[in-house]
Short mmCIF file of C-alpha atoms in Angstrom, two decimals:
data_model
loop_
_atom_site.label_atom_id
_atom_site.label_comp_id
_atom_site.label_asym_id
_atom_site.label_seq_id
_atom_site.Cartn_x
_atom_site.Cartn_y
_atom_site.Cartn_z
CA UNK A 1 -2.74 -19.96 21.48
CA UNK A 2 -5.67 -18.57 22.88
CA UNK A 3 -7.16 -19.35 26.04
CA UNK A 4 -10.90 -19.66 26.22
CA UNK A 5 -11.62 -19.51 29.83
CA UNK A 6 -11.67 -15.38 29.34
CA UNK A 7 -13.21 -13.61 26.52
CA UNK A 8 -10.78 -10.65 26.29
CA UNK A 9 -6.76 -10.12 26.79
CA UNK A 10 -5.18 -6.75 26.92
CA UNK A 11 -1.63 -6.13 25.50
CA UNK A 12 1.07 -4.07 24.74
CA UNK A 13 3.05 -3.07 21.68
CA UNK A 14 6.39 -1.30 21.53
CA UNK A 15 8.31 -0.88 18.23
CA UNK A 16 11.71 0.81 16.70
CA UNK A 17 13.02 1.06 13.46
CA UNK A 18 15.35 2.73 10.72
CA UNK A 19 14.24 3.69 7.50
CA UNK A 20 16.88 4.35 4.70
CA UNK A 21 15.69 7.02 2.16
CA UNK A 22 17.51 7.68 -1.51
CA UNK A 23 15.81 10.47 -3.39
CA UNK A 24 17.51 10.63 -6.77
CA UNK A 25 17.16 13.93 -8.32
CA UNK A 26 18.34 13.01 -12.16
CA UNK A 27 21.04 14.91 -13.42
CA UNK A 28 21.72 16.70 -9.81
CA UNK A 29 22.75 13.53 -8.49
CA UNK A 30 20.59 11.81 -5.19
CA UNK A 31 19.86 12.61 -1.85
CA UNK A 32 19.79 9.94 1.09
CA UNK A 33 18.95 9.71 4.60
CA UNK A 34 18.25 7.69 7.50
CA UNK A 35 14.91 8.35 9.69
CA UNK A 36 14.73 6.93 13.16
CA UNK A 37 11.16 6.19 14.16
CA UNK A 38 9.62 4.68 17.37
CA UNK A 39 6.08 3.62 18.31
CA UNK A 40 3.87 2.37 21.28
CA UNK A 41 0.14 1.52 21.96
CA UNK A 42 -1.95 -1.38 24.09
CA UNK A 43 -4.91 -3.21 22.05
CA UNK A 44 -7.20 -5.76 23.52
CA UNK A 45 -8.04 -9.04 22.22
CA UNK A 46 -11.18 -11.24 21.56
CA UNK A 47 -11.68 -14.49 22.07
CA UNK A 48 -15.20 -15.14 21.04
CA UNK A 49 -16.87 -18.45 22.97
CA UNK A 50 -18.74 -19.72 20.07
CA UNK A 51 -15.53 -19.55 17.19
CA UNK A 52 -13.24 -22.29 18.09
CA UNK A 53 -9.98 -20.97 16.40
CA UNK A 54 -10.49 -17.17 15.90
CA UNK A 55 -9.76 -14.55 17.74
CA UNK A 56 -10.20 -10.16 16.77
CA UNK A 57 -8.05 -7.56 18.33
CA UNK A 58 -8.43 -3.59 18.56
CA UNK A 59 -5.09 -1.72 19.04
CA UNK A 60 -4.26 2.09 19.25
CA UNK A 61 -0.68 3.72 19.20
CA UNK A 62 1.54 6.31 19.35
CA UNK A 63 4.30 7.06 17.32
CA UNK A 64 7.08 9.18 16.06
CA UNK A 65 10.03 9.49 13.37
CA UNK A 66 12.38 12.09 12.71
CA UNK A 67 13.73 14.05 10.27
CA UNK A 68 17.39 14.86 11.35
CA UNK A 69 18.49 16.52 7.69
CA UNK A 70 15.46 18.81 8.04
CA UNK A 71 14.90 19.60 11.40
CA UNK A 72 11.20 17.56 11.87
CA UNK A 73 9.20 15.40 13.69
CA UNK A 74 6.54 13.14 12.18
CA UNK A 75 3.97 11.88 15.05
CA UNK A 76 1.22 9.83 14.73
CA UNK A 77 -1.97 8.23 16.50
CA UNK A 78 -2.43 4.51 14.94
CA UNK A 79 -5.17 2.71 14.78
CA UNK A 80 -5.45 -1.07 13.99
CA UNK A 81 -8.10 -3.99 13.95
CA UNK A 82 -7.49 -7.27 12.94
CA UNK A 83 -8.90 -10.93 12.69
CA UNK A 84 -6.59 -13.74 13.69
CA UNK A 85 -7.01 -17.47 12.76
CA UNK A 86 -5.05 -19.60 15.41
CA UNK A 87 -3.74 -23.25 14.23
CA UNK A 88 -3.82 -25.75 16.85
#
């Protein structure tokens, strides 16, 4: 729960995953795959004085997946904002 005695928090985000991949191709029969992907960023959140239960955050990342079967890298630069309700 948020903690109104400062009006911002900073934080950190890290992140992995595996994404499965089936291409079917019809009569030639279906391709799969597995993709391995990471990510990382820092964001800050809001705590506004005069909202009781809400809170806003900004966030930007870094992140990456690749392509073993083809030889490539995907990277990216993420960007996120978001408003939170907190439940007390």
């Amino acid at each position: 729960f948020p903690s109104h005695d400062r009006f911002s928090v900073p934080y950190a985000f890290v992140g992995g995953g595996l994404i499965r991949s089936t291409l079917k191709l019809g009569s030639l029969g279906s391709s799969s795959a597995n993709l391995l992907g990471w990510n990382l960023g820092a964001g800050l959140e809001f705590f506004p004085s005069f909202l009781d239960n809400l809170g806003s955050s900004v966030e930007l990342g870094y992140g990456a997946m690749s392509v073993g079967a083809l030889g490539l890298s995907i990277n990216s630069i993420t960007y996120g904002v978001g408003v939170h309700y907190y439940f007390k």
